[in-house]
Structure formats: structure tokens, C-alpha cells
Amino acid sequence: MVSIVDRRLNPKDKSLANRQRFIRRAKRQILDAVRDISGRRKVTEVGQGEEEIRIPADGLQEPSFRKDTDTGMRRHVVPGNKEYQAGDLIPRPDGGEGGRGPGGSPTGEGEDEFRFTVSRDEFLDLFFENLELPELARTQLSKVEQEGVQRAGYSVSGSPASLNLTRTMRNSLSRRLALRRPKREEILELDREIDRLERSGKDPERLRALVLEREALTRRSRLIPYIDPIDLRYNRFTPVPRPISQAVMFCLMDVSGSMTEDMKDLAKRFYMLLYLFLERRYRHVDIVFIRHTHIAQEVDEETFFYSRETGGTLVSPALREMERIVRDRYSPSDWNIYAAQASDGDNTPSDNATVVELLENAILPLCRYYAYIEVSEERGWDALTDLWEIYQKLVAKGHPMAMRKVKKRADIFPVFQDLFTPAELRR
Amino acid sequence: MINRFEADARLLYTGPDWDYRLVKKAYDAIERIAVDEMGLDPYPSQIEVISSEQMLDAYASMGMPLFYRHWSFGKHFARDEMLYRKGMTGLAYEIVINSNPCLCYIMEENTMTMQTLVMAHAAFGHSHFFKNNQLFKAWTDADSILDYLDFAKRYAAECEERYGAEAVEQVLDAAHALMSHGVHRYPRRTLNLKREMERERERRRHEEQTFSDLWRTLPRRKPEDGDEDPGLDARRRALGLPEENLLYFLEKRAPKLAHWQRELLRIVRMVAQYFYPQRQTKVMNEGCATTVHYAIMNRLHETGQITDGAFMEFLHAHTNVVFQPQFDDRRFSGINPYALGFGILQDMKRMGENPTEEDRRWFPDIAGNPDYLGTWKSAWAEYRDESFILQFLSPRLMREWRLFSVTDDADEADLKVEAIHNEAGYREVRRALAAQYDLARHEPDIQVVDVDLTGDRRLILEHRVLDGRLLEERNTLMVLRHLANLWGYPVSLVEIDPRDEDILNAYEDVEPDRRMG
């Protein structure tokens, strides 16, 4: 007696609940690992696919009473004796297990480490827990950014183009049935009968009756139209607001000599986080890299982070470049625009007024959000920089702007969290 | 020409692809050989086709089709999945559950030959063993294990809902740590898991009915002066000490646990008990299944029911399964239970058919007895790994495998070859190999010996050290912590040399770090 069952269509993720329990348990370690990974990737590469996670096994061991391998006496029986005789002594091989044990696990992981992979979604969830772009929720809901149309049932009026034939004919049919509109076949049949009687000339009584009936039917079918205006149904469409599903992220960075490699690395991490964040919320995210010294230019990522430039420091050309690019390629009605600026805070003092002017009148009105991080090397004092001072005034006026100082790698994540934590959750 | 048609008509299948009709046809053909010709007595089967992902799922929860939820299963899944995806490990061709009907999971990726092999292996080999072996009869209840697991799963989920996932996790973590010490080694009564679910309700009802708040108001008896040792023996008798089933002891005696916590301990204990026979019969179980599939596939080929190509494919898979690398081989990772079990059983068959002088001396009962099937069946029914090896491992097989026994004494600089495959060493090698499969030697002997009821209610455990092998410290401390959390008061463990009652090591007063209940 046997039954054969196909279980392949059963729900697959039977162990999902266990997996979630596991991830919850190892959360702290996993978060550390995720942060570490984000440091080693290109801006657009983070969270591209599955990630291998290595975490310390603290709190993940499943202990049991077991015997120590280093004490007492053990006896093994093994196959493959070549030359040993009873009583032979074999020097103890390194590694305790006498060269017979599993010589290191195949994964190359130590006892104190646990390795596994997380899916892209899990990775990003971990990455972004409790992070929320503040303006995002509001702007997405309140600002109708584009009109779209959507089917919304049927209506009795409309343009001929949106006539719904199926509905209309269904109504017509039921009306014709209900009112007993004579069918074409019935009339044809009658005609044939009349014709036959006329030719034979027999039974004039019946002929007369039939002619009368024929007239009644004709009148009836004229009174009850095949399609009546009350049968008509039209597809109905309603306009709906459709949020813009694409975003562009402008990365502005000062690359003059005063920015060290370390500072650029800090900035890179910030851009990376911002990119990931936007990527999660928009179907499509573009990145524009604009570097500047006293002149500004759009470059690719490699050049942006790793080539050196010399020159003075002017911020306004970068803002102008951004404005130009927006005008050329990213119409604010089609794109959500974000800007992230990283700098050591230097600016030529004479440029400050221009920067404020540009930001207030040109850049900030275009942007959903403008983030400024000031990277600096650790030093004993904190002098207020040019940019910091002028930006602070802008923030105070309530522009969609945020600014933070970052000194070391470990600062990046908290800063990001800080910048984008919804205000109501902030202490 | 006609002959070829006849031959083709006998074939069960020709290509590598399988479908349900072919699987059913192959199953029926196997059944005719297994039951009618070999006289096997398996459970009825339920063959379930699953995907590799579902196989990983099943791996994660101890191979069981349904199980309560716990993070450790998620951890194992994460690990197995990564190893599998990277191609570091393959998956088993099949998983078989000791249940009635016997559940066999077969993978969709298998070829038709593999499906045939797997069915012969699991649905007849393992299934016969499960149904007939004494240990399984005494310890497992194949009729209702699936219902019980379903009950366990729902019960744990209900507890999570009622008391929080974290509270349940704490109990399960602790229970898992003690799982290897949560079995009764000696049968008390036949297990009936169906009754288990009713018993749970009864226990609760009894508790509710006999509850009386008045007891709380009674004044407690003060310990009388000079009553220093209030009768160790009486106390131990009252608590049922010594007790080696730690989970059982905690379930019954831990003072602070709530009803549902005791029930969770019981569930883990029942599962541990269910798996206890499997841990003791790895070699025999796999040996039996491998022997059965080998016999059946050969018979299918002899009778022209499978093609030569299919038979070659089978031999390839079979050879991989029973491959035993030598100790100095890079692939060596201990003795392969499939190889050992299959080796011994084939050797028994050879002794029945072509006994040598030596065989007659060593095995007067089976040498020359042509009913090797009968010998096999009685071995499958009556033995476990340790006794099986001790009884049936022949000198000839020891020579073939070139088995030798090595002593590894931590106090000595060198390893010592104790005995090899020669006249002087056969018995010693055989005894040592059998001991290797003796769970009682393998697992530390730990018992609850006393509870300090008059003092701080400290629980005292004893490890009776065998061959000077102490407990591994890090693990032990973690387990004791779990134990203390369940017990609610400090726990101590002493490691004692049973020869002279010397205390070799002690873990004093491990305090609970969480409150349960």
C-alpha cells in the first residue's frame, strides 16, 4: 500500500519563522556585520544581491554537556592500517585529533564565528531599521506630482470611445427579452407562411390573421429598439495622483587639497547610505557626482572619489552646475531631487553671499532634501567653518536641510540615523 | 526481435525522467521483491516528492516534517542553505520518518533510477527496521508521532502568544541544552503519544481541581534545632534521586516553573526520547537500508526490470554511499556508518553461503546457514549498534578494513597502537569499536544526586568521570546556567572519579541569571 504525494507546491518558506527568530536573536551582531560590509562596497553596489554575513557566535551557541577532548583517555578504531603493530607508539600529530579528525571545517570558519547569507531584502531591512526620510512621507502623500487615470467602474454617459460594448449589449439583451421584442426569425417565418398562403390562395381567413399579426410584430419591433439609450454603458475613468517614482541624488564634494582620503571615505559612506535609502523608496534612482575646487564638473564615481585636484575652494560653481544639470536633465516635475554635500567646511569668504543666494532661490526650492555633512579630521578644537555658519542660518529659516559633523567612520551611521529619524521619534 | 520486445515490456522505465505512474510502477515492483521474496515487513508508505528547498527546510528541524519554532532551526537552515548554494555539501537523496505510515521524502531532482533506489532504501529498508527493531518498538510510537509533533507545534505557538516569544525561547533554549540528558534509558511503560495529549489536559485539570488557596496560609514548619541532616536517604527517596533524566527531574520537581513551562520541557523530552533509538542504531539502520536497496536493485536488474545503464547508475551512487576512506586519507572523517553496516551484513551473507574454517570457529551459528535473510532479520530486530558490532564483526572484515585500535591518553606524549587486525587483536579491536558506538560511554554520565532543601535549595549534580575525561568547561558552564534558570536556585556540579570517589573538578553554585515564570 502506498500513496505518492506531490509536496512541491506546498508553501516553501516553512522555516521562515525560524529564520526570523534567528535573525532577531543575532540582531546586534548582524547589524555590526552589515555596517562593516557597507564600508567595502561602491555606492551603487551596496545591497545589490545576497550578502554573506560573518558574525561572532556569542549567544548563538547551543551548548550541551560534552566531554573535553583534551583530558583523559580515548580510544579510536580506524581503518587503513599500513605498518603499525600492536604496541607501536605514534607521535601525537598537531591539532589533537591525530590527523584523523575533520581537518578544519569546509567553510573555513572558526568555532567562534558563524557564517550565513542574508537576502537583499533582509540586508536592507537591517540596514534601515528605524530610519525614515522625514519629508518623504509628507511630500509623497500631499504633493500631487503627476496626474494619472485609473479605471473606476461604469457610467451611463461618456465619450463614444469609451463605450463598453459587453455591458451595453447585455443590457440591451435583457431589455429585449423582458419586453418580448419579436425576433427576426419569427418575422421571417411569418413572411414565408404568408407568402405560401398567398400563392396557394387557400385559407384566406388565416392569411388575413397572419397579415395582421405581421403588422403588429413590425410595429412592436419598431417601438422596442434593438439598442436603446438606456442600455448604453461607458467605461469610467477617474484621475488619480501618481507619485513620481524616480529620484536623482546629487553628490557634491569639495575635492580641493584640504580634503584628505579619509575625509573622502567618510563622505563616500554617507552617499552610500543615502543611495540605498532612496533606492528602496523609488523605482529608479540616478546619481550625479559633482566635484568642485574653484571650478565644478560632473564626473563618474571613480574620478569623484579617487582622483586628486588642486585649486581653490568655491562652493557656488558646484551649485550652479547642479542647477544646470537639473534644468537640462531632471525636471522637478518628473524627479524627486536630493542633494548631499560633503565638505571640510572651507569656502572662500567672498563666495559666501553667492552660496546663500543660490541655495535659497535656486537649489533649495528644487530639492526634497538637502543634506550637508562636514567631515573633519579629529583635532582638539572645533572652530565654526564658513559653510557651517551660513548653512546654520538657512536651517534656522526652516528650509528642508540638515547638517551634521562627522569625524570618524563610526560616526557615519548614527549621523545618518540622526538626519533621517522622523522628528516625532527624536528626543 | 520478439525477444527484444518482451525484454522491453519487462522494463519498469527506460529514461532518466520520472513521473507518478513510473514511480508507482517501480514501487510495486520493489514491493513484490521486498515483501514477497525477501519477506520484509515495512509500514505502509507515503512517498512525498519535495524540492531541494523543502529538503533544506526539513534538514533544519531535525528532519521532521513539522516542528515547533525555534531560532536554532533557523540558524541551521541558514548554514545548510549557504553550504548547499555554494556547492560545499550535497543534499541527501531522501529523508525518512519513523512514522506509520512511513513518510519518505524524495527529491524532485532525482533521476528515475535514484527514485527507485531511494524507495527501496527508505520505504522498505528503513521502514522495516523501524517497525521491527526492539529499541524502536520500546521507545517510539510510530502511529502517533506526527500527531504529537503537531500538538507540540501548536502548544508552543499558543504559549508564545500567551506568554511571549521570548519566554518560550528561554525555556526551549534551556531544554535543548539538556536534551541529550533528557532520556530514560530503561523502559518503564510502552509509550503512547496519543495519550500524551490527553495526559497534558488531565495534569492541568488535576492541578486546577486540587488547588486550594488555604494551603498558602498554613504556617511553614520551622526546621527543628539540631536537625542537621534531615535524612539524606529519605529525601533522595522522596525526590526520586538519583535521577539521570535531567529534563524529567526538572519537569516534575523544579519548584518555580509554571505549568506551561513544564509542558514545554516535556515536549523536548518526548522528542529526545523519540530520537534516542536512532542515535543508538545509526550503523544498523543505514546498514539495513543499504543492504535492502542493494539486494532489491540487483534483483530488479537480474529480472530485467531495469536497464544495464540504470544499474550502472545505481552502482555509482551505491559505491559513493558505502565509500570508506582510510584514516590517513584527506577525506577521512570517521567511520562511515553506511559502509560499516553494509560491510558487516554482506559479510554475514557470505558466511552463510561460503563459510571458511575461521568463520565456523567464530560464528558457529551463522556460518554455513544458508538462510542469511533469517540471520539478518533477527539481527535487525534484536540488536543495536554496540551489540551488533560486538556480535557480528568478523576477523575477515577487520582484515579487509585493516582496522586497528589506538589509545589517545592526554597524559602520554604519544598515541599507542593497542591492537591490530591479527589473531591477538581481533577481540580487542572489536570490543573497542563496539564501545565507540555505546552512547553510555560516549555521553557523560550526569545525575541529580541531591537537593539542599533545608538550605538554599541548591541542586547538586554529579558527573561520574569515565577514563578521566572531564567535561568541556565553556559548554558546561552555559548548560549549568540554563539548568539553574529552570531550577530557579543555584546549581552545583562535581566531577567524581568512580574508582576512588575522588573529586576531580567542581562547578560551584552557578546562579540563575533570569527569572522564569
Coordinates of C-alpha atoms in Angstrom, one line a residue, chain A:
Chain A
M1 CA 0.0 0.0 0.0
V2 CA 1.5 3.3 -1.0
S3 CA 0.4 6.8 -1.6
I4 CA 2.5 9.3 -3.6
V5 CA 2.0 12.9 -2.8
D6 CA 3.5 15.9 -4.5
R7 CA 4.5 18.4 -1.9
R8 CA 6.4 20.7 -4.1
L9 CA 3.6 23.1 -4.3
N10 CA 3.4 23.4 -0.5
P11 CA 4.3 26.8 0.8
K12 CA 8.1 27.0 0.5
D13 CA 9.3 29.1 3.4
K14 CA 8.4 26.7 6.1
S15 CA 11.5 27.7 8.0
L16 CA 10.9 31.4 7.6
A17 CA 9.5 31.8 11.1
N18 CA 12.6 30.1 12.5
R19 CA 14.8 32.3 10.3
Q20 CA 13.2 35.4 11.6
R21 CA 13.6 34.2 15.2
F22 CA 17.3 33.5 14.4
I23 CA 17.8 37.0 12.9
R24 CA 16.1 38.6 15.9
R25 CA 18.3 36.8 18.2
A26 CA 21.5 37.7 16.4
K27 CA 20.4 41.2 15.7
R28 CA 23.2 43.1 17.3
Q29 CA 26.0 41.0 15.8
I30 CA 24.3 41.1 12.4
L31 CA 23.9 44.9 12.5
D32 CA 27.6 45.3 13.1
A33 CA 28.4 43.0 10.2
V34 CA 26.1 44.9 7.9
R35 CA 27.7 48.1 8.8
D36 CA 31.1 46.7 8.1
I37 CA 30.0 45.4 4.7
S38 CA 28.7 48.8 3.7
G39 CA 32.2 50.2 4.1
R40 CA 33.7 47.9 1.4
R41 CA 31.3 48.5 -1.5
K42 CA 30.8 51.0 -4.2
V43 CA 27.9 53.4 -3.6
T44 CA 25.6 51.7 -6.1
E45 CA 26.8 48.2 -5.2
V46 CA 25.6 48.0 -1.7
G47 CA 22.6 45.8 -1.3
Q48 CA 22.8 44.5 -4.9
G49 CA 22.3 40.9 -4.0
E50 CA 22.8 38.4 -1.3
E51 CA 25.3 39.3 1.3
E52 CA 27.5 36.9 3.2
I53 CA 27.4 37.7 6.8
R54 CA 30.0 36.6 9.4
I55 CA 29.1 37.1 12.9
P56 CA 30.7 36.1 16.2
A57 CA 28.9 33.1 17.6
D58 CA 28.2 34.8 21.0
G59 CA 24.8 34.0 22.2
L60 CA 24.2 31.6 19.3
Q61 CA 25.9 28.5 20.7
E62 CA 23.8 25.6 21.5
P63 CA 25.6 24.2 24.5
S64 CA 25.4 20.7 25.8
F65 CA 27.2 18.6 28.3
R66 CA 30.1 17.2 26.3
K67 CA 33.4 15.7 27.1
D68 CA 36.5 17.6 26.8
T69 CA 38.8 16.4 24.0
D70 CA 41.9 17.3 25.9
T71 CA 41.5 15.2 29.0
G72 CA 41.6 11.6 30.0
M73 CA 41.9 8.6 27.7
R74 CA 40.2 8.0 24.5
R75 CA 40.3 5.0 22.2
H76 CA 39.7 5.1 18.5
V77 CA 39.3 2.3 16.0
V78 CA 40.1 3.4 12.5
P79 CA 40.6 1.7 9.1
G80 CA 43.6 1.5 6.8
N81 CA 46.4 0.2 8.9
K82 CA 49.6 0.1 6.8
E83 CA 52.6 -0.7 9.0
Y84 CA 51.5 -0.5 12.7
Q85 CA 51.9 -3.4 15.0
A86 CA 50.3 -3.7 18.5
G87 CA 52.3 -1.7 21.0
D88 CA 53.7 0.9 18.4
L89 CA 53.8 4.4 19.5
I90 CA 52.7 7.2 17.2
P91 CA 53.8 10.7 17.8
R92 CA 50.8 12.8 18.5
P93 CA 50.1 14.9 15.5
D94 CA 49.3 18.6 15.9
G95 CA 45.8 19.5 16.2
G96 CA 44.9 16.9 18.8
E97 CA 42.7 14.9 16.5
G98 CA 45.6 12.9 15.3
G99 CA 45.2 14.0 11.7
R100 CA 42.2 11.9 11.6
G101 CA 39.6 14.4 12.6
P102 CA 37.8 16.6 10.2
G103 CA 40.8 18.8 9.3
G104 CA 39.1 22.2 9.7
S105 CA 35.5 22.7 8.6
P106 CA 34.9 23.1 4.9
T107 CA 33.7 26.6 5.3
G108 CA 37.0 27.7 6.9
E109 CA 35.1 29.3 9.8
G110 CA 36.3 29.1 13.3
E111 CA 34.3 27.9 16.2
D112 CA 33.6 31.4 17.4
E113 CA 32.3 32.5 14.1
F114 CA 29.0 31.8 12.3
R115 CA 28.6 32.5 8.6
F116 CA 25.5 32.6 6.5
T117 CA 23.9 34.7 3.8
V118 CA 21.1 37.2 4.0
S119 CA 18.9 38.1 1.1
R120 CA 18.9 41.6 -0.2
D121 CA 15.6 42.5 1.5
E122 CA 16.8 41.2 4.8
F123 CA 20.0 43.1 4.4
L124 CA 18.3 46.4 3.7
D125 CA 15.8 45.9 6.4
L126 CA 18.5 45.5 8.9
F127 CA 20.4 48.4 7.4
F128 CA 17.5 50.8 7.6
E129 CA 15.7 49.8 10.7
N130 CA 14.0 52.8 12.2
L131 CA 15.2 55.1 9.5
E132 CA 12.7 57.3 7.7
L133 CA 13.3 60.2 5.5
P134 CA 11.4 62.9 7.3
E135 CA 10.0 64.9 4.4
L136 CA 9.3 61.8 2.4
A137 CA 6.0 60.7 3.8
R138 CA 4.5 64.1 3.7
T139 CA 5.6 65.1 0.3
Q140 CA 4.6 61.8 -1.2
L141 CA 1.2 62.0 0.1
S142 CA 0.4 65.6 0.0
K143 CA 2.0 66.7 -3.2
V144 CA 0.2 65.5 -6.3
E145 CA 3.1 65.2 -8.6
Q146 CA 1.5 63.8 -11.7
E147 CA -1.9 63.0 -12.8
G148 CA -2.8 59.6 -14.0
V149 CA -6.0 57.9 -14.8
Q150 CA -7.4 54.7 -13.5
R151 CA -10.5 52.6 -14.4
A152 CA -13.3 53.1 -12.0
G153 CA -16.4 51.1 -12.9
Y154 CA -19.0 52.2 -15.5
S155 CA -21.1 55.2 -16.1
V156 CA -24.2 55.9 -18.2
S157 CA -22.6 58.8 -20.0
G158 CA -19.3 59.2 -21.7
S159 CA -17.5 59.6 -24.9
P160 CA -18.2 57.1 -27.7
A161 CA -14.6 55.9 -27.5
S162 CA -15.1 54.6 -24.0
L163 CA -18.4 52.7 -24.8
N164 CA -18.3 49.4 -23.1
L165 CA -19.9 47.0 -25.7
T166 CA -20.2 44.0 -23.5
R167 CA -22.2 45.8 -20.8
T168 CA -24.3 47.7 -23.3
M169 CA -25.2 44.6 -25.2
R170 CA -26.0 42.7 -22.1
N171 CA -28.4 45.4 -21.0
S172 CA -29.9 45.5 -24.5
L173 CA -30.5 41.8 -24.5
S174 CA -32.2 41.7 -21.1
R175 CA -34.4 44.6 -22.0
R176 CA -35.4 42.9 -25.3
L177 CA -36.2 39.7 -23.6
A178 CA -38.2 41.4 -20.9
L179 CA -40.2 43.4 -23.3
R180 CA -40.6 40.4 -25.7
R181 CA -39.3 42.2 -28.7
P182 CA -40.1 39.9 -31.7
K183 CA -37.2 38.1 -33.1
R184 CA -36.1 38.4 -36.7
E185 CA -36.6 34.7 -37.2
E186 CA -40.2 34.9 -36.1
I187 CA -41.0 37.6 -38.6
L188 CA -39.2 35.8 -41.4
E189 CA -41.1 32.6 -40.6
L190 CA -44.4 34.6 -40.7
D191 CA -43.4 36.1 -44.0
R192 CA -42.8 32.7 -45.5
E193 CA -46.1 31.5 -44.2
I194 CA -48.0 34.5 -45.7
D195 CA -46.1 34.0 -49.0
R196 CA -47.1 30.4 -49.1
L197 CA -50.8 31.1 -48.4
E198 CA -50.9 33.9 -50.9
R199 CA -49.6 31.7 -53.7
S200 CA -51.8 28.8 -53.0
G201 CA -54.8 31.1 -52.4
K202 CA -56.2 28.7 -49.8
D203 CA -57.5 29.7 -46.4
P204 CA -57.9 33.5 -46.8
E205 CA -59.1 33.7 -43.2
R206 CA -55.8 32.6 -41.9
L207 CA -53.9 34.7 -44.3
R208 CA -55.7 37.8 -43.0
A209 CA -55.0 36.9 -39.5
L210 CA -51.3 36.4 -40.3
V211 CA -51.0 39.7 -42.1
L212 CA -52.5 41.4 -39.0
E213 CA -50.1 39.6 -36.8
R214 CA -47.2 40.5 -39.1
E215 CA -48.1 44.2 -38.8
A216 CA -48.4 44.0 -35.0
L217 CA -45.0 42.4 -34.8
T218 CA -43.4 45.0 -37.1
R219 CA -44.9 47.8 -35.1
R220 CA -43.7 46.2 -31.8
S221 CA -40.2 45.8 -33.0
R222 CA -40.1 49.4 -34.2
L223 CA -41.4 50.5 -30.8
I224 CA -38.8 48.5 -28.9
P225 CA -35.5 49.4 -30.4
Y226 CA -32.7 47.0 -30.7
I227 CA -30.4 49.3 -28.7
D228 CA -31.9 51.9 -26.5
P229 CA -30.0 54.9 -25.0
I230 CA -30.8 53.4 -21.6
D231 CA -28.7 50.4 -22.5
L232 CA -25.6 52.3 -23.0
R233 CA -22.7 51.9 -20.6
Y234 CA -19.3 53.6 -20.7
N235 CA -16.1 52.7 -19.0
R236 CA -15.4 55.2 -16.4
F237 CA -12.0 56.6 -15.6
T238 CA -11.0 58.8 -12.7
P239 CA -7.9 60.8 -12.4
V240 CA -5.6 59.7 -9.6
P241 CA -2.5 61.4 -8.3
R242 CA 0.6 59.3 -9.1
P243 CA 3.7 60.0 -7.1
I244 CA 6.9 60.4 -9.1
S245 CA 8.7 57.1 -8.8
Q246 CA 12.1 58.3 -9.7
A247 CA 14.7 60.2 -7.8
V248 CA 18.0 61.8 -8.5
M249 CA 20.7 62.2 -6.0
F250 CA 23.3 64.8 -6.4
C251 CA 26.6 64.2 -4.6
L252 CA 28.5 67.4 -4.2
M253 CA 32.0 67.2 -2.8
D254 CA 34.9 69.5 -2.3
V255 CA 38.0 67.8 -3.7
S256 CA 40.5 70.5 -3.1
G257 CA 43.7 69.6 -1.4
S258 CA 42.4 70.2 2.1
M259 CA 40.1 67.1 1.7
T260 CA 42.1 64.0 2.7
E261 CA 41.5 60.5 1.6
D262 CA 40.0 59.7 5.0
M263 CA 37.6 62.5 4.7
K264 CA 36.5 61.4 1.3
D265 CA 36.0 57.9 2.6
L266 CA 33.7 59.2 5.2
A267 CA 31.7 61.1 2.6
K268 CA 31.5 58.0 0.5
R269 CA 29.9 56.1 3.2
F270 CA 27.3 58.8 3.7
Y271 CA 26.5 58.8 0.0
M272 CA 26.2 55.1 0.0
L273 CA 23.7 55.1 2.8
L274 CA 21.7 57.9 1.1
Y275 CA 21.7 56.0 -2.1
L276 CA 20.5 52.8 -0.5
F277 CA 17.8 54.7 1.2
L278 CA 16.5 56.3 -1.9
E279 CA 16.8 53.2 -3.9
R280 CA 14.4 51.5 -1.5
R281 CA 11.8 54.1 -1.9
Y282 CA 12.0 54.9 -5.6
R283 CA 11.7 52.7 -8.5
H284 CA 14.6 54.3 -10.2
V285 CA 17.5 56.4 -8.7
D286 CA 20.0 58.3 -10.6
I287 CA 23.2 59.6 -9.1
V288 CA 25.1 62.6 -10.3
F289 CA 28.6 63.2 -8.9
I290 CA 29.7 66.8 -8.9
R291 CA 33.2 67.6 -7.6
H292 CA 34.5 71.0 -7.2
T293 CA 37.5 73.1 -6.4
H294 CA 37.2 76.6 -7.6
I295 CA 35.6 75.1 -10.7
A296 CA 32.9 72.4 -10.7
Q297 CA 32.4 69.5 -13.0
E298 CA 30.3 66.4 -13.3
V299 CA 32.4 63.2 -13.1
D300 CA 32.0 59.5 -12.7
E301 CA 32.2 57.7 -9.4
E302 CA 35.8 56.6 -9.7
T303 CA 37.0 60.1 -10.5
F304 CA 34.8 61.6 -7.9
F305 CA 36.3 59.6 -5.1
Y306 CA 39.7 58.8 -6.1
S307 CA 41.3 61.5 -8.4
R308 CA 43.1 64.4 -6.9
E309 CA 42.6 68.0 -7.9
T310 CA 44.3 71.2 -6.9
G311 CA 42.8 74.6 -6.7
G312 CA 41.0 77.0 -4.5
T313 CA 37.6 76.3 -2.9
L314 CA 34.5 77.8 -4.2
V315 CA 31.1 76.2 -3.5
S316 CA 28.9 78.3 -5.8
P317 CA 30.2 76.8 -9.1
A318 CA 29.1 73.4 -7.8
L319 CA 25.6 74.7 -7.0
R320 CA 25.4 76.3 -10.4
E321 CA 26.5 73.1 -12.1
M322 CA 23.8 71.3 -10.2
E323 CA 21.2 73.8 -11.2
R324 CA 22.2 73.5 -14.8
I325 CA 22.0 69.7 -14.8
V326 CA 18.6 69.8 -13.2
R327 CA 17.5 72.2 -15.8
D328 CA 18.9 70.0 -18.6
R329 CA 18.0 66.5 -17.5
Y330 CA 16.0 66.4 -14.3
S331 CA 12.8 68.3 -14.5
P332 CA 11.5 68.8 -10.9
S333 CA 8.0 67.8 -12.0
D334 CA 9.4 64.3 -13.0
W335 CA 12.1 63.8 -10.5
N336 CA 12.5 63.8 -6.7
I337 CA 15.7 65.7 -6.2
Y338 CA 18.0 65.1 -3.3
A339 CA 21.3 66.7 -2.7
A340 CA 24.1 65.7 -0.4
Q341 CA 27.1 67.8 0.1
A342 CA 30.3 66.8 1.8
S343 CA 33.0 69.3 2.5
D344 CA 35.5 70.2 5.1
G345 CA 33.6 73.5 5.5
D346 CA 36.1 75.7 3.7
N347 CA 34.9 78.3 1.3
T348 CA 36.4 81.5 0.0
P349 CA 34.7 84.1 2.2
S350 CA 33.8 86.3 -0.7
D351 CA 31.7 83.4 -2.1
N352 CA 29.5 83.0 0.9
A353 CA 26.9 85.5 -0.1
T354 CA 26.6 83.9 -3.5
V355 CA 26.1 80.5 -2.0
V356 CA 23.3 81.6 0.3
E357 CA 21.7 83.4 -2.6
L358 CA 21.9 80.3 -4.8
L359 CA 20.7 77.9 -2.2
E360 CA 17.7 80.0 -1.1
N361 CA 16.5 81.0 -4.5
A362 CA 17.6 78.2 -6.8
I363 CA 18.6 75.0 -5.2
L364 CA 16.5 74.5 -2.1
P365 CA 13.2 75.1 -3.9
L366 CA 14.1 72.3 -6.2
C367 CA 15.1 69.8 -3.6
R368 CA 13.2 67.4 -1.4
Y369 CA 16.0 67.4 0.9
Y370 CA 19.5 68.9 1.2
A371 CA 21.9 67.2 3.5
Y372 CA 25.2 68.6 4.4
I373 CA 27.9 66.8 6.3
E374 CA 31.0 68.4 7.4
V375 CA 33.9 66.0 7.5
S376 CA 36.9 66.9 9.6
E377 CA 39.9 65.2 11.0
E378 CA 40.0 64.8 14.6
R379 CA 41.6 67.7 16.2
G380 CA 41.3 69.3 19.6
W381 CA 39.1 72.2 18.8
D382 CA 36.0 72.9 16.8
A383 CA 36.1 76.1 15.0
L384 CA 33.0 77.1 13.2
T385 CA 33.6 76.9 9.5
D386 CA 32.3 79.3 6.8
L387 CA 29.8 76.9 5.4
W388 CA 28.6 75.7 8.8
E389 CA 27.9 79.3 9.8
I390 CA 25.9 80.2 6.7
Y391 CA 24.1 76.9 6.5
Q392 CA 23.0 77.2 10.1
K393 CA 21.2 80.3 9.3
L394 CA 19.4 78.6 6.4
V395 CA 18.4 75.7 8.6
A396 CA 17.0 78.1 11.1
K397 CA 14.8 79.6 8.5
G398 CA 13.1 76.2 8.1
H399 CA 14.4 75.0 4.8
P400 CA 14.4 71.3 4.1
M401 CA 18.0 71.0 5.1
A402 CA 20.0 69.0 7.6
M403 CA 23.6 69.3 8.7
R404 CA 26.0 67.2 10.8
K405 CA 29.6 66.9 11.6
V406 CA 31.4 63.6 11.1
K407 CA 34.9 62.8 12.3
K408 CA 35.3 59.1 12.2
R409 CA 33.8 56.1 10.5
A410 CA 31.8 55.1 13.5
D411 CA 30.0 58.5 13.3
I412 CA 28.5 57.9 9.9
F413 CA 25.7 55.6 10.8
P414 CA 24.5 57.5 13.8
V415 CA 24.6 60.7 11.8
F416 CA 22.5 59.2 9.1
Q417 CA 20.1 57.9 11.7
D418 CA 20.0 61.3 13.2
L419 CA 19.4 63.1 10.0
F420 CA 16.6 60.9 8.9
T421 CA 14.8 59.9 12.1
P422 CA 11.3 61.1 12.0
A423 CA 11.0 64.2 14.1
E424 CA 8.4 62.7 16.4
L425 CA 10.8 59.9 17.4
R426 CA 13.6 62.2 18.1
R427 CA 14.2 63.1 21.6

